[in-house]
PDB file of C-alpha atoms in Angstrom:
ATOM      1  CA  MET D   1    -116.159  26.792  66.928  1.00 83.00           C
ATOM      2  CA  ALA D   2    -115.032  27.476  63.188  1.00 89.00           C
ATOM      3  CA  VAL D   3    -111.933  25.523  62.211  1.00 92.00           C
ATOM      4  CA  GLY D   4    -109.790  27.129  59.392  1.00 94.00           C
ATOM      5  CA  ILE D   5    -106.979  27.618  57.711  1.00 95.00           C
ATOM      6  CA  LEU D   6    -104.685  30.925  58.674  1.00 96.00           C
ATOM      7  CA  GLU D   7    -102.006  31.208  55.732  1.00 97.00           C
ATOM      8  CA  VAL D   8     -99.200  33.727  56.012  1.00 97.00           C
ATOM      9  CA  ASN D   9     -97.453  34.920  52.926  1.00 98.00           C
ATOM     10  CA  LEU D  10     -93.948  35.611  53.674  1.00 97.00           C
ATOM     11  CA  ILE D  11     -92.763  38.030  50.714  1.00 97.00           C
ATOM     12  CA  SER D  12     -89.404  39.905  51.511  1.00 97.00           C
ATOM     13  CA  GLY D  13     -87.478  41.750  54.552  1.00 96.00           C
ATOM     14  CA  LYS D  14     -86.315  45.212  54.095  1.00 96.00           C
ATOM     15  CA  GLY D  15     -83.314  47.030  55.414  1.00 93.00           C
ATOM     16  CA  LEU D  16     -82.477  44.145  57.781  1.00 92.00           C
ATOM     17  CA  LYS D  17     -79.879  44.910  60.664  1.00 87.00           C
ATOM     18  CA  ARG D  18     -76.467  43.068  59.915  1.00 73.00           C
ATOM     19  CA  SER D  19     -76.020  40.903  63.162  1.00 61.00           C
ATOM     20  CA  ASP D  20     -72.975  39.019  61.258  1.00 56.00           C
ATOM     21  CA  PHE D  21     -70.058  41.728  60.211  1.00 63.00           C
ATOM     22  CA  LEU D  22     -67.828  39.209  58.284  1.00 64.00           C
ATOM     23  CA  ASN D  23     -70.283  37.937  56.001  1.00 64.00           C
ATOM     24  CA  LYS D  24     -73.636  39.313  54.521  1.00 78.00           C
ATOM     25  CA  ILE D  25     -76.994  37.852  56.408  1.00 88.00           C
ATOM     26  CA  ASP D  26     -78.484  34.739  55.520  1.00 91.00           C
ATOM     27  CA  PRO D  27     -81.919  35.043  56.918  1.00 94.00           C
ATOM     28  CA  TYR D  28     -84.826  33.435  57.512  1.00 96.00           C
ATOM     29  CA  VAL D  29     -88.279  33.387  59.448  1.00 97.00           C
ATOM     30  CA  GLU D  30     -89.905  31.361  61.987  1.00 97.00           C
ATOM     31  CA  ILE D  31     -93.507  32.268  62.570  1.00 97.00           C
ATOM     32  CA  GLN D  32     -95.216  31.179  65.725  1.00 97.00           C
ATOM     33  CA  TYR D  33     -99.082  31.309  66.434  1.00 95.00           C
ATOM     34  CA  LYS D  34    -100.112  29.501  69.582  1.00 91.00           C
ATOM     35  CA  GLY D  35     -97.494  27.236  70.210  1.00 88.00           C
ATOM     36  CA  GLN D  36     -97.099  25.757  66.595  1.00 93.00           C
ATOM     37  CA  THR D  37     -93.949  27.232  64.828  1.00 96.00           C
ATOM     38  CA  ARG D  38     -93.130  26.859  60.865  1.00 97.00           C
ATOM     39  CA  LYS D  39     -90.258  28.267  59.331  1.00 97.00           C
ATOM     40  CA  SER D  40     -89.116  29.654  55.873  1.00 97.00           C
ATOM     41  CA  SER D  41     -86.345  28.315  53.803  1.00 96.00           C
ATOM     42  CA  VAL D  42     -83.098  30.245  54.371  1.00 95.00           C
ATOM     43  CA  VAL D  43     -82.280  32.952  51.891  1.00 93.00           C
ATOM     44  CA  LYS D  44     -78.480  32.255  51.451  1.00 88.00           C
ATOM     45  CA  ASP D  45     -76.879  35.507  50.644  1.00 78.00           C
ATOM     46  CA  GLY D  46     -79.926  37.448  51.235  1.00 79.00           C
ATOM     47  CA  GLY D  47     -78.319  40.161  52.446  1.00 84.00           C
ATOM     48  CA  ARG D  48     -80.633  43.301  53.949  1.00 89.00           C
ATOM     49  CA  ASN D  49     -83.496  42.831  51.702  1.00 94.00           C
ATOM     50  CA  PRO D  50     -84.108  39.032  50.974  1.00 95.00           C
ATOM     51  CA  THR D  51     -87.188  37.640  49.130  1.00 96.00           C
ATOM     52  CA  TRP D  52     -88.760  34.506  50.201  1.00 96.00           C
ATOM     53  CA  ASP D  53     -92.055  34.399  48.549  1.00 96.00           C
ATOM     54  CA  GLU D  54     -93.302  31.607  50.513  1.00 97.00           C
ATOM     55  CA  LYS D  55     -96.808  30.198  52.326  1.00 97.00           C
ATOM     56  CA  LEU D  56     -96.728  28.995  55.762  1.00 97.00           C
ATOM     57  CA  LYS D  57    -100.265  27.377  56.996  1.00 96.00           C
ATOM     58  CA  TRP D  58    -101.559  26.916  60.325  1.00 95.00           C
ATOM     59  CA  ARG D  59    -104.922  24.788  61.319  1.00 94.00           C
ATOM     60  CA  VAL D  60    -106.779  27.325  63.221  1.00 92.00           C
ATOM     61  CA  GLU D  61    -109.930  26.873  65.547  1.00 90.00           C
ATOM     62  CA  PHE D  62    -111.738  30.315  66.228  1.00 88.00           C
ATOM     63  CA  PRO D  63    -112.695  30.760  68.902  1.00 87.00           C
ATOM     64  CA  GLY D  64    -109.975  28.287  70.520  1.00 79.00           C
ATOM     65  CA  SER D  65    -108.580  28.340  73.521  1.00 78.00           C
ATOM     66  CA  GLY D  66    -106.892  31.509  75.253  1.00 78.00           C
ATOM     67  CA  THR D  67    -106.834  34.733  74.036  1.00 82.00           C
ATOM     68  CA  ASP D  68    -103.553  35.203  72.498  1.00 87.00           C
ATOM     69  CA  TYR D  69    -104.598  35.409  68.629  1.00 93.00           C
ATOM     70  CA  LYS D  70    -101.105  36.869  67.492  1.00 95.00           C
ATOM     71  CA  LEU D  71     -98.169  35.593  65.089  1.00 97.00           C
ATOM     72  CA  ILE D  72     -95.062  36.290  66.673  1.00 97.00           C
ATOM     73  CA  ILE D  73     -92.411  36.367  63.270  1.00 98.00           C
ATOM     74  CA  LYS D  74     -88.796  35.876  64.247  1.00 97.00           C
ATOM     75  CA  VAL D  75     -86.230  36.987  61.729  1.00 96.00           C
ATOM     76  CA  MET D  76     -83.001  34.720  62.384  1.00 95.00           C
ATOM     77  CA  ASP D  77     -79.525  34.921  60.393  1.00 92.00           C
ATOM     78  CA  HIS D  78     -78.529  31.267  59.835  1.00 90.00           C
ATOM     79  CA  ASP D  79     -75.121  30.676  60.868  1.00 85.00           C
ATOM     80  CA  THR D  80     -73.228  26.957  60.194  1.00 83.00           C
ATOM     81  CA  PHE D  81     -70.759  26.903  62.895  1.00 85.00           C
ATOM     82  CA  THR D  82     -72.257  28.794  65.383  1.00 86.00           C
ATOM     83  CA  ALA D  83     -75.731  29.401  66.814  1.00 90.00           C
ATOM     84  CA  ASP D  84     -78.228  31.370  64.801  1.00 91.00           C
ATOM     85  CA  ASP D  85     -78.641  35.033  65.524  1.00 91.00           C
ATOM     86  CA  PHE D  86     -81.610  36.865  66.496  1.00 93.00           C
ATOM     87  CA  ILE D  87     -82.010  40.011  64.204  1.00 94.00           C
ATOM     88  CA  GLY D  88     -85.629  40.959  65.529  1.00 96.00           C
ATOM     89  CA  GLU D  89     -89.192  39.963  65.498  1.00 97.00           C
ATOM     90  CA  ALA D  90     -92.662  41.464  64.644  1.00 98.00           C
ATOM     91  CA  THR D  91     -95.984  40.759  66.278  1.00 97.00           C
ATOM     92  CA  VAL D  92     -99.093  40.834  63.693  1.00 97.00           C
ATOM     93  CA  TYR D  93    -102.757  40.557  65.797  1.00 96.00           C
ATOM     94  CA  VAL D  94    -104.985  38.234  64.082  1.00 96.00           C
ATOM     95  CA  LYS D  95    -108.271  38.243  65.688  1.00 94.00           C
ATOM     96  CA  GLU D  96    -110.092  40.418  63.857  1.00 95.00           C
ATOM     97  CA  LEU D  97    -108.933  38.898  60.574  1.00 96.00           C
ATOM     98  CA  LEU D  98    -110.253  35.286  62.056  1.00 95.00           C
ATOM     99  CA  GLU D  99    -113.213  36.646  62.914  1.00 94.00           C
ATOM    100  CA  MET D 100    -114.204  38.086  59.828  1.00 95.00           C
ATOM    101  CA  GLY D 101    -112.881  34.955  58.390  1.00 95.00           C
ATOM    102  CA  VAL D 102    -115.173  33.030  60.518  1.00 94.00           C
ATOM    103  CA  GLU D 103    -118.216  35.351  59.051  1.00 94.00           C
ATOM    104  CA  LYS D 104    -117.597  35.506  55.777  1.00 95.00           C
ATOM    105  CA  GLY D 105    -116.140  32.389  54.855  1.00 94.00           C
ATOM    106  CA  LYS D 106    -112.798  33.704  53.602  1.00 95.00           C
ATOM    107  CA  MET D 107    -110.900  36.974  54.707  1.00 96.00           C
ATOM    108  CA  GLU D 108    -107.708  38.105  53.164  1.00 96.00           C
ATOM    109  CA  LEU D 109    -105.608  41.182  54.177  1.00 96.00           C
ATOM    110  CA  ARG D 110    -103.094  42.580  51.345  1.00 96.00           C
ATOM    111  CA  PRO D 111     -99.633  42.448  51.758  1.00 97.00           C
ATOM    112  CA  THR D 112     -98.507  44.708  54.631  1.00 97.00           C
ATOM    113  CA  LYS D 113     -94.787  46.094  55.865  1.00 98.00           C
ATOM    114  CA  TYR D 114     -94.453  45.595  60.001  1.00 98.00           C
ATOM    115  CA  ASN D 115     -91.725  46.637  61.828  1.00 98.00           C
ATOM    116  CA  VAL D 116     -88.926  44.520  62.971  1.00 97.00           C
ATOM    117  CA  VAL D 117     -87.620  45.392  66.447  1.00 96.00           C
ATOM    118  CA  ASP D 118     -84.780  43.662  68.235  1.00 94.00           C
ATOM    119  CA  SER D 119     -84.877  42.470  71.994  1.00 91.00           C
ATOM    120  CA  ASP D 120     -84.221  46.541  73.247  1.00 93.00           C
ATOM    121  CA  LEU D 121     -87.195  47.234  70.703  1.00 94.00           C
ATOM    122  CA  SER D 122     -84.996  49.363  68.646  1.00 94.00           C
ATOM    123  CA  PHE D 123     -86.200  49.370  64.686  1.00 95.00           C
ATOM    124  CA  VAL D 124     -83.950  46.751  62.851  1.00 95.00           C
ATOM    125  CA  GLY D 125     -85.874  46.809  59.236  1.00 96.00           C
ATOM    126  CA  GLU D 126     -89.118  45.847  58.034  1.00 97.00           C
ATOM    127  CA  ILE D 127     -91.016  42.694  56.793  1.00 97.00           C
ATOM    128  CA  LEU D 128     -93.671  42.264  54.438  1.00 98.00           C
ATOM    129  CA  ILE D 129     -96.308  39.795  54.695  1.00 98.00           C
ATOM    130  CA  GLY D 130    -100.461  38.823  53.404  1.00 98.00           C
ATOM    131  CA  LEU D 131    -102.451  37.046  55.615  1.00 98.00           C
ATOM    132  CA  SER D 132    -105.765  35.160  54.711  1.00 97.00           C
ATOM    133  CA  TYR D 133    -108.089  32.713  56.733  1.00 96.00           C
ATOM    134  CA  SER D 134    -110.671  30.127  55.125  1.00 96.00           C
ATOM    135  CA  VAL D 135    -113.009  28.107  57.033  1.00 94.00           C
ATOM    136  CA  VAL D 136    -112.891  24.333  56.153  1.00 91.00           C
ATOM    137  CA  GLN D 137    -115.916  22.270  55.935  1.00 75.00           C
ATOM    138  CA  GLU D 138    -114.767  19.146  58.337  1.00 60.00           C
ATOM    139  CA  LYS D 139    -116.027  15.970  57.737  1.00 55.00           C
ATOM    140  CA  GLY D 140    -117.958  14.674  60.335  1.00 49.00           C
ATOM    141  CA  MET D 141    -121.742  14.161  61.550  1.00 43.00           C
ATOM    142  CA  GLU D 142    -123.082  17.660  61.226  1.00 50.00           C
ATOM    143  CA  GLY D 143    -125.296  17.831  58.137  1.00 46.00           C
ATOM    144  CA  GLU D 144    -125.050  14.137  57.701  1.00 45.00           C
ATOM    145  CA  GLU D 145    -128.121  12.137  57.214  1.00 46.00           C
ATOM    146  CA  PHE D 146    -127.907   8.912  58.686  1.00 43.00           C
ATOM    147  CA  GLY D 147    -130.603   6.278  58.245  1.00 45.00           C
ATOM    148  CA  GLY D 148    -132.990   6.244  61.473  1.00 45.00           C
ATOM    149  CA  TRP D 149    -136.306   4.298  62.704  1.00 45.00           C
ATOM    150  CA  LYS D 150    -138.256   6.289  60.050  1.00 45.00           C
ATOM    151  CA  GLN D 151    -136.539   4.863  57.445  1.00 46.00           C
ATOM    152  CA  SER D 152    -136.393   1.341  58.851  1.00 44.00           C
ATOM    153  CA  GLN D 153    -138.546  -1.002  57.249  1.00 47.00           C
ATOM    154  CA  PHE D 154    -140.561  -3.862  59.165  1.00 45.00           C
TER     155      PHE D 154
END
């Protein structure tokens, strides 16, 4: 099993559907991978075409438990006085990225547009993200040399 860092380069959104008719939307993104959630900053008055330009990271074991190698990207509208509104979500499957990253030590996918859909699967905009996975060397006993009986002196 390899341990690495999965990095999402959250770049921007385009044509996001308004959920708030009175004001501009203040979008942010929650990205979930296997129960771990990361949240972007809120783009105040970001409107339908926000720019985040943020990197979000996860520590990932591959192959790990389960088979759901996917990112669930929820686009939300921050509201000050009421609950935040769900704009839509995109799902990005990352199994092949992780496989290639383990094989080569690092794998990167250039920024790609993903469709954002609401709860009834209607198109509500796009999100632009880049992805990378890098294997990290864990400090531990593998490859370590310890004095044994052969090095002992009598």
